[in-house]
Amino acid sequence: MNEATTTLAGRLFLGTGWKAYARRHLNAVDLTFALILAIGIPVIVYRFAFGLGAATHLSQATPWGLWIGFDMLCGVALAAGGYTLAAAVYMFGFRELKPVVRAAILTGFLGYVFAVIGLLCDLGQPWRIPYPIVYSWGTTSVMFEVGWCVALYTTVLALEFLPAFFEWMGWKVPLRALHRIELGAIVLGIVLSTLHQSSLGALFLMAPGKIHPLWYSPYIPVFFFVSSIAAGLAMVIFESGVSHKIFHDRAGSGRPVDVDRIALTLGRAAAIVLFAYVFLRLQGLAESGTWAMLATGWGALWLVEVGGLFLVPSLMFAYGSRTRNVKAVRIAAVLAVLGVVLNRVDVSIIAFNWKQPFQYVPSVMEVIGSITIVTLGVMTFRWIVNRMPILGADAR
């Protein structure tokens, strides 16, 4: 390690001066990010300054909108790769997946952090977000359990991410301390994720008359939990392929990571999970006796979601894994991610309050706010991967 990368400034500016570092960011991607932030951050500030009524199309009839349906519910589901991979590697012994665990944990950690930021944008009194933790214990509320689990699991993800930070800073004493509690933190994270992924679905058990019968089911907590596993696997397949292509120079000098083989392994698991999920959704239809509704417009949307974005990727995962067609596996991963996003938006926005004469449509400020939060997440991921030992077979 040369002197330029041992100082804090050297680590922050990747071994160059700040002027040279700034010039490296004069490109189309970074200028697009800058434009989004230049528009989006003032919009978010406006929302906090003037309230939800001035910035959103939310109302008493539609209290949850894009920031809950997309930023919170989708963000938490797509961040499930952290606990899914941790369980696969440390609990079930799939050690060949270890090279992508750190990236999965980082994606999960940032997913939860920015999901909470989206939640803060949606809360009418965001300064009260710590209330369920320290002041008002609503032990009979599902929301109380979700709040505690999300807070604790975000803390656990921070602990799981910290070894990479300490290695980057060269801090060996706290690194050794973290390694002593690593397995306990991983087990705790798996338990917490199992609880709140299903509890997010359980929130909608309180609204049986508001959710369209094709999406409402007493099994909706199970639907949310199983689909979160599929989302986690699909996101890791997608993210690992993109990360190792864009950040290939950050993969270290050790043994190269065979991301294609990892994608095929994860694809086999995703095929089974997605097929089980489709079977559960069909079981939900059978239990509710709503088959006839598939012939309506709502049924067409349900078929696009379950048939097009869950069953088709399941078959593609199986085909790609069996024939070693990595391209088919990665396309299936993108479709599965879109399926989970559509499902969460359907449950919380489109199929919610479906009997209302006026349907909720997010305002321009809500859309800009969501794009800004996602952009900040992508920029943070890139900043960390460019500096810390996240990728590579030698990453612990």
Short mmCIF file of C-alpha atoms in Angstrom, two decimals:
data_model
loop_
_atom_site.label_atom_id
_atom_site.label_comp_id
_atom_site.label_asym_id
_atom_site.label_seq_id
_atom_site.Cartn_x
_atom_site.Cartn_y
_atom_site.Cartn_z
CA MET A 1 0.00 0.00 0.00
CA ASN A 2 1.59 3.30 -1.01
CA GLU A 3 1.49 6.51 1.01
CA ALA A 4 -1.24 8.01 -1.16
CA THR A 5 -3.70 5.35 -0.01
CA THR A 6 -2.67 5.13 3.66
CA THR A 7 -3.75 8.65 4.66
CA LEU A 8 -7.40 9.49 5.18
CA ALA A 9 -7.35 11.97 2.28
CA GLY A 10 -5.72 9.34 0.10
CA ARG A 11 -8.44 6.83 0.96
CA LEU A 12 -11.25 9.34 0.38
CA PHE A 13 -9.91 10.59 -2.96
CA LEU A 14 -8.69 7.17 -4.17
CA GLY A 15 -5.01 8.13 -4.02
CA THR A 16 -5.40 11.38 -5.97
CA GLY A 17 -5.77 15.04 -5.03
CA TRP A 18 -9.27 16.46 -4.64
CA LYS A 19 -8.98 18.45 -7.88
CA ALA A 20 -8.07 15.35 -9.91
CA TYR A 21 -10.81 13.43 -8.09
CA ALA A 22 -13.38 16.12 -8.98
CA ARG A 23 -12.31 16.08 -12.65
CA ARG A 24 -12.90 12.30 -12.78
CA HIS A 25 -16.56 12.94 -12.01
CA LEU A 26 -17.14 15.25 -14.96
CA ASN A 27 -18.95 12.58 -16.96
CA ALA A 28 -22.51 11.91 -18.12
CA VAL A 29 -23.41 9.54 -15.25
CA ASP A 30 -22.24 11.85 -12.47
CA LEU A 31 -23.74 14.94 -14.09
CA THR A 32 -27.08 13.08 -14.31
CA PHE A 33 -26.82 12.19 -10.63
CA ALA A 34 -26.02 15.83 -9.83
CA LEU A 35 -29.04 17.04 -11.82
CA ILE A 36 -31.36 14.60 -9.97
CA LEU A 37 -30.04 15.75 -6.59
CA ALA A 38 -30.24 19.43 -7.61
CA ILE A 39 -33.96 18.95 -8.26
CA GLY A 40 -34.79 16.27 -5.68
CA ILE A 41 -33.16 17.57 -2.51
CA PRO A 42 -35.03 20.93 -2.63
CA VAL A 43 -38.25 18.93 -3.20
CA ILE A 44 -37.60 16.84 -0.06
CA VAL A 45 -36.73 20.00 1.90
CA TYR A 46 -39.99 21.54 0.64
CA ARG A 47 -41.93 18.51 1.88
CA PHE A 48 -40.47 18.84 5.40
CA ALA A 49 -40.95 22.63 5.38
CA PHE A 50 -44.56 22.74 4.14
CA GLY A 51 -45.94 19.29 5.04
CA LEU A 52 -47.47 16.31 3.28
CA GLY A 53 -50.53 18.22 2.05
CA ALA A 54 -48.42 20.65 0.03
CA ALA A 55 -46.11 18.04 -1.49
CA THR A 56 -48.22 14.89 -1.97
CA HIS A 57 -51.60 13.65 -3.15
CA LEU A 58 -52.14 11.76 0.12
CA SER A 59 -55.44 12.21 1.92
CA GLN A 60 -57.44 10.79 4.82
CA ALA A 61 -58.85 8.18 2.39
CA THR A 62 -55.38 7.36 1.00
CA PRO A 63 -52.87 7.85 3.82
CA TRP A 64 -50.21 5.59 2.26
CA GLY A 65 -48.71 6.44 -1.10
CA LEU A 66 -45.56 6.04 -3.15
CA TRP A 67 -43.12 6.61 -0.29
CA ILE A 68 -44.62 3.69 1.66
CA GLY A 69 -45.55 1.43 -1.26
CA PHE A 70 -42.30 1.84 -3.20
CA ASP A 71 -39.57 3.24 -0.96
CA MET A 72 -40.49 1.35 2.22
CA LEU A 73 -42.17 -1.91 1.18
CA CYS A 74 -40.16 -2.47 -2.01
CA GLY A 75 -36.94 -1.25 -0.37
CA VAL A 76 -37.25 -3.71 2.53
CA ALA A 77 -38.19 -6.61 0.24
CA LEU A 78 -35.34 -5.99 -2.22
CA ALA A 79 -32.90 -5.62 0.68
CA ALA A 80 -33.62 -9.19 1.74
CA GLY A 81 -30.49 -10.45 -0.03
CA GLY A 82 -28.52 -9.70 3.15
CA TYR A 83 -30.29 -12.18 5.39
CA THR A 84 -30.92 -14.66 2.54
CA LEU A 85 -27.23 -14.94 1.66
CA ALA A 86 -26.12 -14.85 5.30
CA ALA A 87 -28.45 -17.78 6.04
CA ALA A 88 -27.27 -19.69 2.96
CA VAL A 89 -23.57 -19.27 3.76
CA TYR A 90 -23.36 -19.30 7.56
CA MET A 91 -26.38 -21.47 8.48
CA PHE A 92 -26.68 -23.90 5.55
CA GLY A 93 -23.02 -24.10 4.56
CA PHE A 94 -23.09 -22.85 0.95
CA ARG A 95 -19.53 -21.52 1.29
CA GLU A 96 -19.17 -21.04 -2.49
CA LEU A 97 -21.55 -18.06 -2.16
CA LYS A 98 -19.32 -16.27 0.36
CA PRO A 99 -17.63 -13.93 -2.18
CA VAL A 100 -20.96 -12.11 -2.72
CA VAL A 101 -22.07 -11.97 0.93
CA ARG A 102 -20.50 -8.59 1.70
CA ALA A 103 -22.07 -6.98 -1.36
CA ALA A 104 -25.44 -8.51 -0.39
CA ILE A 105 -25.11 -7.20 3.18
CA LEU A 106 -24.12 -3.74 1.94
CA THR A 107 -27.11 -3.72 -0.43
CA GLY A 108 -29.35 -4.80 2.44
CA PHE A 109 -27.94 -2.20 4.84
CA LEU A 110 -28.35 0.66 2.35
CA GLY A 111 -31.79 -0.65 1.36
CA TYR A 112 -33.00 -0.42 4.95
CA VAL A 113 -31.36 2.97 5.60
CA PHE A 114 -32.95 4.55 2.55
CA ALA A 115 -36.28 2.78 3.18
CA VAL A 116 -36.31 4.51 6.57
CA ILE A 117 -35.54 7.83 4.85
CA GLY A 118 -38.55 7.20 2.59
CA LEU A 119 -40.62 6.44 5.69
CA LEU A 120 -39.50 9.71 7.28
CA CYS A 121 -40.71 11.58 4.18
CA ASP A 122 -44.12 9.92 4.54
CA LEU A 123 -44.65 10.44 8.27
CA GLY A 124 -46.72 13.47 9.18
CA GLN A 125 -44.59 13.96 12.31
CA PRO A 126 -41.25 12.34 11.40
CA TRP A 127 -39.57 13.48 14.60
CA ARG A 128 -41.74 10.96 16.44
CA ILE A 129 -40.21 7.93 14.68
CA PRO A 130 -38.28 6.87 17.85
CA TYR A 131 -41.51 6.88 19.93
CA PRO A 132 -42.26 3.11 19.54
CA ILE A 133 -38.71 2.34 20.61
CA VAL A 134 -38.26 4.57 23.66
CA TYR A 135 -41.58 6.11 24.67
CA SER A 136 -44.84 4.51 23.49
CA TRP A 137 -44.78 0.70 23.60
CA GLY A 138 -47.82 -0.52 21.69
CA THR A 139 -47.12 -4.17 22.33
CA THR A 140 -50.43 -5.28 20.77
CA SER A 141 -49.71 -3.51 17.45
CA VAL A 142 -48.17 -5.18 14.41
CA MET A 143 -46.62 -1.80 13.58
CA PHE A 144 -44.80 -1.88 16.94
CA GLU A 145 -43.24 -5.24 16.08
CA VAL A 146 -42.29 -4.01 12.59
CA GLY A 147 -40.74 -0.85 13.99
CA TRP A 148 -38.63 -2.72 16.54
CA CYS A 149 -37.52 -5.40 14.06
CA VAL A 150 -36.56 -2.87 11.38
CA ALA A 151 -34.63 -0.75 13.90
CA LEU A 152 -32.81 -3.77 15.36
CA TYR A 153 -32.11 -5.38 11.98
CA THR A 154 -30.71 -2.13 10.54
CA THR A 155 -28.38 -2.04 13.56
CA VAL A 156 -27.38 -5.67 12.95
CA LEU A 157 -26.71 -4.93 9.27
CA ALA A 158 -24.51 -2.00 10.34
CA LEU A 159 -22.53 -4.41 12.57
CA GLU A 160 -22.21 -6.90 9.69
CA PHE A 161 -20.99 -4.10 7.39
CA LEU A 162 -18.51 -2.57 9.87
CA PRO A 163 -15.72 -5.16 9.33
CA ALA A 164 -15.27 -3.84 5.78
CA PHE A 165 -15.06 -0.29 7.14
CA PHE A 166 -12.55 -1.25 9.83
CA GLU A 167 -10.40 -3.13 7.30
CA TRP A 168 -10.46 -0.04 5.07
CA MET A 169 -9.38 2.17 7.97
CA GLY A 170 -6.82 -0.36 9.21
CA TRP A 171 -8.40 -0.59 12.69
CA LYS A 172 -7.49 -4.10 13.84
CA VAL A 173 -8.69 -4.05 17.48
CA PRO A 174 -12.38 -3.28 16.80
CA LEU A 175 -12.20 -5.63 13.80
CA ARG A 176 -11.20 -8.53 16.06
CA ALA A 177 -13.99 -7.61 18.49
CA LEU A 178 -16.57 -7.66 15.70
CA HIS A 179 -15.39 -11.03 14.43
CA ARG A 180 -16.10 -12.50 17.90
CA ILE A 181 -19.78 -11.52 17.69
CA GLU A 182 -20.16 -12.02 13.92
CA LEU A 183 -22.02 -15.34 14.00
CA GLY A 184 -24.38 -14.20 16.77
CA ALA A 185 -25.21 -11.03 14.82
CA ILE A 186 -25.91 -13.06 11.68
CA VAL A 187 -28.28 -15.43 13.52
CA LEU A 188 -30.06 -12.47 15.16
CA GLY A 189 -30.38 -10.77 11.76
CA ILE A 190 -31.97 -13.85 10.20
CA VAL A 191 -34.51 -14.10 13.04
CA LEU A 192 -35.39 -10.39 12.87
CA SER A 193 -35.77 -10.47 9.10
CA THR A 194 -38.07 -13.47 9.25
CA LEU A 195 -40.26 -11.61 11.74
CA HIS A 196 -40.63 -8.24 10.06
CA GLN A 197 -40.75 -9.39 6.42
CA SER A 198 -43.90 -11.35 7.28
CA SER A 199 -45.19 -8.65 9.64
CA LEU A 200 -45.15 -6.07 6.84
CA GLY A 201 -47.68 -8.31 5.11
CA ALA A 202 -49.59 -8.76 8.37
CA LEU A 203 -50.22 -5.00 8.42
CA PHE A 204 -52.68 -5.51 5.57
CA LEU A 205 -54.67 -8.12 7.48
CA MET A 206 -56.30 -5.12 9.15
CA ALA A 207 -57.78 -3.94 5.83
CA PRO A 208 -59.73 -6.91 4.41
CA GLY A 209 -62.41 -4.63 2.99
CA LYS A 210 -59.98 -2.23 1.34
CA ILE A 211 -57.68 -4.57 -0.59
CA HIS A 212 -59.00 -6.18 -3.76
CA PRO A 213 -59.91 -9.86 -3.07
CA LEU A 214 -57.35 -11.07 -5.62
CA TRP A 215 -54.58 -9.62 -3.43
CA TYR A 216 -56.10 -9.97 0.04
CA SER A 217 -55.60 -13.28 1.79
CA PRO A 218 -55.19 -14.41 5.39
CA TYR A 219 -51.92 -15.86 4.12
CA ILE A 220 -50.54 -12.47 3.05
CA PRO A 221 -47.79 -12.52 5.75
CA VAL A 222 -46.57 -15.81 4.24
CA PHE A 223 -46.75 -14.29 0.74
CA PHE A 224 -44.59 -11.35 1.86
CA PHE A 225 -42.03 -13.57 3.57
CA VAL A 226 -41.61 -16.08 0.73
CA SER A 227 -41.51 -13.37 -1.93
CA SER A 228 -38.84 -11.50 0.09
CA ILE A 229 -36.57 -14.56 -0.18
CA ALA A 230 -37.13 -14.62 -3.95
CA ALA A 231 -36.47 -10.86 -4.09
CA GLY A 232 -33.26 -11.27 -2.12
CA LEU A 233 -31.95 -14.04 -4.38
CA ALA A 234 -32.91 -12.13 -7.54
CA MET A 235 -31.32 -8.91 -6.31
CA VAL A 236 -28.05 -10.68 -5.45
CA ILE A 237 -27.94 -12.29 -8.93
CA PHE A 238 -28.62 -8.91 -10.57
CA GLU A 239 -26.41 -6.82 -8.28
CA SER A 240 -23.42 -9.21 -8.32
CA GLY A 241 -23.44 -9.35 -12.12
CA VAL A 242 -23.60 -5.57 -12.47
CA SER A 243 -21.13 -4.84 -9.64
CA HIS A 244 -18.43 -7.22 -10.88
CA LYS A 245 -18.78 -5.78 -14.38
CA ILE A 246 -18.65 -2.10 -13.38
CA PHE A 247 -16.28 -2.44 -10.40
CA HIS A 248 -14.12 -5.30 -11.76
CA ASP A 249 -10.99 -3.38 -10.76
CA ARG A 250 -12.18 -3.43 -7.12
CA ALA A 251 -12.41 -7.23 -6.95
CA GLY A 252 -8.90 -7.46 -5.47
CA SER A 253 -5.79 -9.23 -6.66
CA GLY A 254 -6.69 -12.62 -5.21
CA ARG A 255 -8.51 -15.53 -6.77
CA PRO A 256 -11.11 -14.17 -9.26
CA VAL A 257 -14.76 -14.59 -8.33
CA ASP A 258 -16.81 -16.82 -10.63
CA VAL A 259 -20.01 -14.74 -10.52
CA ASP A 260 -21.57 -16.81 -13.31
CA ARG A 261 -21.31 -20.00 -11.24
CA ILE A 262 -22.73 -18.17 -8.23
CA ALA A 263 -25.62 -16.86 -10.36
CA LEU A 264 -26.43 -20.41 -11.53
CA THR A 265 -26.41 -21.69 -7.93
CA LEU A 266 -28.68 -18.87 -6.77
CA GLY A 267 -30.86 -19.37 -9.85
CA ARG A 268 -31.64 -22.96 -8.82
CA ALA A 269 -32.74 -21.76 -5.39
CA ALA A 270 -34.76 -18.90 -6.88
CA ALA A 271 -36.60 -21.29 -9.23
CA ILE A 272 -37.79 -23.39 -6.28
CA VAL A 273 -38.75 -20.38 -4.11
CA LEU A 274 -40.64 -18.64 -6.92
CA PHE A 275 -42.50 -21.81 -7.89
CA ALA A 276 -43.52 -22.30 -4.25
CA TYR A 277 -44.65 -18.67 -4.13
CA VAL A 278 -46.83 -19.05 -7.26
CA PHE A 279 -48.36 -22.19 -5.76
CA LEU A 280 -49.13 -20.29 -2.54
CA ARG A 281 -50.80 -17.45 -4.48
CA LEU A 282 -52.96 -20.01 -6.31
CA GLN A 283 -53.78 -21.61 -2.98
CA GLY A 284 -54.88 -18.17 -1.78
CA LEU A 285 -57.24 -17.85 -4.75
CA ALA A 286 -58.65 -21.30 -4.09
CA GLU A 287 -59.21 -20.50 -0.43
CA SER A 288 -60.99 -17.20 -1.19
CA GLY A 289 -62.97 -18.58 -4.14
CA THR A 290 -62.14 -15.62 -6.39
CA TRP A 291 -61.26 -17.50 -9.59
CA ALA A 292 -64.01 -15.70 -11.54
CA MET A 293 -62.33 -12.34 -10.89
CA LEU A 294 -59.42 -13.40 -13.11
CA ALA A 295 -61.69 -12.64 -16.08
CA THR A 296 -61.85 -8.93 -15.09
CA GLY A 297 -59.38 -6.10 -15.60
CA TRP A 298 -58.07 -6.67 -12.07
CA GLY A 299 -57.56 -10.30 -13.03
CA ALA A 300 -55.42 -9.22 -16.00
CA LEU A 301 -53.20 -7.23 -13.63
CA TRP A 302 -52.99 -10.23 -11.27
CA LEU A 303 -52.02 -12.52 -14.16
CA VAL A 304 -49.31 -10.09 -15.30
CA GLU A 305 -47.91 -10.03 -11.77
CA VAL A 306 -48.14 -13.71 -10.82
CA GLY A 307 -47.94 -15.31 -14.25
CA GLY A 308 -45.64 -12.93 -16.10
CA LEU A 309 -43.34 -11.77 -13.31
CA PHE A 310 -43.24 -14.79 -10.96
CA LEU A 311 -44.11 -17.99 -12.88
CA VAL A 312 -42.18 -17.08 -16.05
CA PRO A 313 -38.99 -16.14 -14.10
CA SER A 314 -39.34 -19.35 -12.11
CA LEU A 315 -39.29 -21.39 -15.33
CA MET A 316 -36.45 -19.26 -16.72
CA PHE A 317 -34.39 -19.77 -13.55
CA ALA A 318 -34.93 -23.53 -13.83
CA TYR A 319 -34.09 -23.58 -17.55
CA GLY A 320 -31.05 -21.32 -17.20
CA SER A 321 -29.62 -23.22 -14.23
CA ARG A 322 -30.13 -26.60 -15.90
CA THR A 323 -28.59 -25.54 -19.23
CA ARG A 324 -25.98 -23.23 -17.60
CA ASN A 325 -27.45 -20.26 -19.45
CA VAL A 326 -26.37 -17.35 -17.23
CA LYS A 327 -28.06 -14.77 -19.47
CA ALA A 328 -31.45 -16.46 -18.93
CA VAL A 329 -30.85 -16.51 -15.17
CA ARG A 330 -30.01 -12.79 -15.09
CA ILE A 331 -33.04 -11.87 -17.22
CA ALA A 332 -35.19 -13.96 -14.87
CA ALA A 333 -33.68 -12.06 -11.92
CA VAL A 334 -34.70 -8.71 -13.42
CA LEU A 335 -38.25 -10.01 -14.06
CA ALA A 336 -38.50 -11.36 -10.50
CA VAL A 337 -37.36 -8.03 -9.05
CA LEU A 338 -40.00 -6.24 -11.15
CA GLY A 339 -42.56 -8.79 -9.93
CA VAL A 340 -41.86 -8.09 -6.27
CA VAL A 341 -41.96 -4.33 -6.89
CA LEU A 342 -45.30 -4.65 -8.72
CA ASN A 343 -46.70 -6.88 -5.96
CA ARG A 344 -45.85 -4.41 -3.18
CA VAL A 345 -47.23 -1.48 -5.21
CA ASP A 346 -50.37 -3.48 -6.05
CA VAL A 347 -51.03 -4.39 -2.41
CA SER A 348 -50.32 -0.97 -0.93
CA ILE A 349 -51.47 1.41 -3.68
CA ILE A 350 -53.19 0.06 -6.81
CA ALA A 351 -55.37 -2.68 -5.30
CA PHE A 352 -55.73 -0.76 -2.02
CA ASN A 353 -58.91 1.30 -1.77
CA TRP A 354 -59.92 -0.21 -5.12
CA LYS A 355 -63.59 0.68 -4.49
CA GLN A 356 -62.84 4.39 -4.07
CA PRO A 357 -64.27 6.55 -6.90
CA PHE A 358 -61.00 8.47 -7.15
CA GLN A 359 -57.79 6.49 -7.27
CA TYR A 360 -54.58 7.82 -5.74
CA VAL A 361 -51.98 9.00 -8.24
CA PRO A 362 -48.65 10.16 -6.78
CA SER A 363 -47.74 13.82 -7.22
CA VAL A 364 -44.72 14.93 -9.22
CA MET A 365 -42.95 15.76 -5.96
CA GLU A 366 -43.52 12.23 -4.62
CA VAL A 367 -42.06 10.73 -7.81
CA ILE A 368 -39.06 13.09 -7.71
CA GLY A 369 -38.56 12.30 -4.01
CA SER A 370 -38.48 8.54 -4.70
CA ILE A 371 -36.07 8.95 -7.63
CA THR A 372 -33.82 11.09 -5.42
CA ILE A 373 -33.78 8.52 -2.60
CA VAL A 374 -32.93 5.69 -5.02
CA THR A 375 -30.19 7.82 -6.61
CA LEU A 376 -28.67 8.56 -3.20
CA GLY A 377 -28.67 4.81 -2.47
CA VAL A 378 -26.90 4.00 -5.76
CA MET A 379 -24.32 6.77 -5.20
CA THR A 380 -23.63 5.60 -1.65
CA PHE A 381 -23.18 1.98 -2.82
CA ARG A 382 -20.74 3.11 -5.52
CA TRP A 383 -18.81 5.32 -3.10
CA ILE A 384 -18.34 2.46 -0.63
CA VAL A 385 -17.50 -0.24 -3.20
CA ASN A 386 -14.88 2.03 -4.78
CA ARG A 387 -13.07 2.27 -1.43
CA MET A 388 -13.76 -0.65 0.88
CA PRO A 389 -13.13 -4.41 0.46
CA ILE A 390 -16.66 -5.41 -0.56
CA LEU A 391 -16.06 -7.41 -3.74
CA GLY A 392 -13.67 -10.25 -4.36
CA ALA A 393 -13.05 -13.81 -3.21
CA ASP A 394 -10.79 -12.53 -0.42
CA ALA A 395 -13.59 -10.47 1.16
CA ARG A 396 -14.51 -12.19 4.43
#
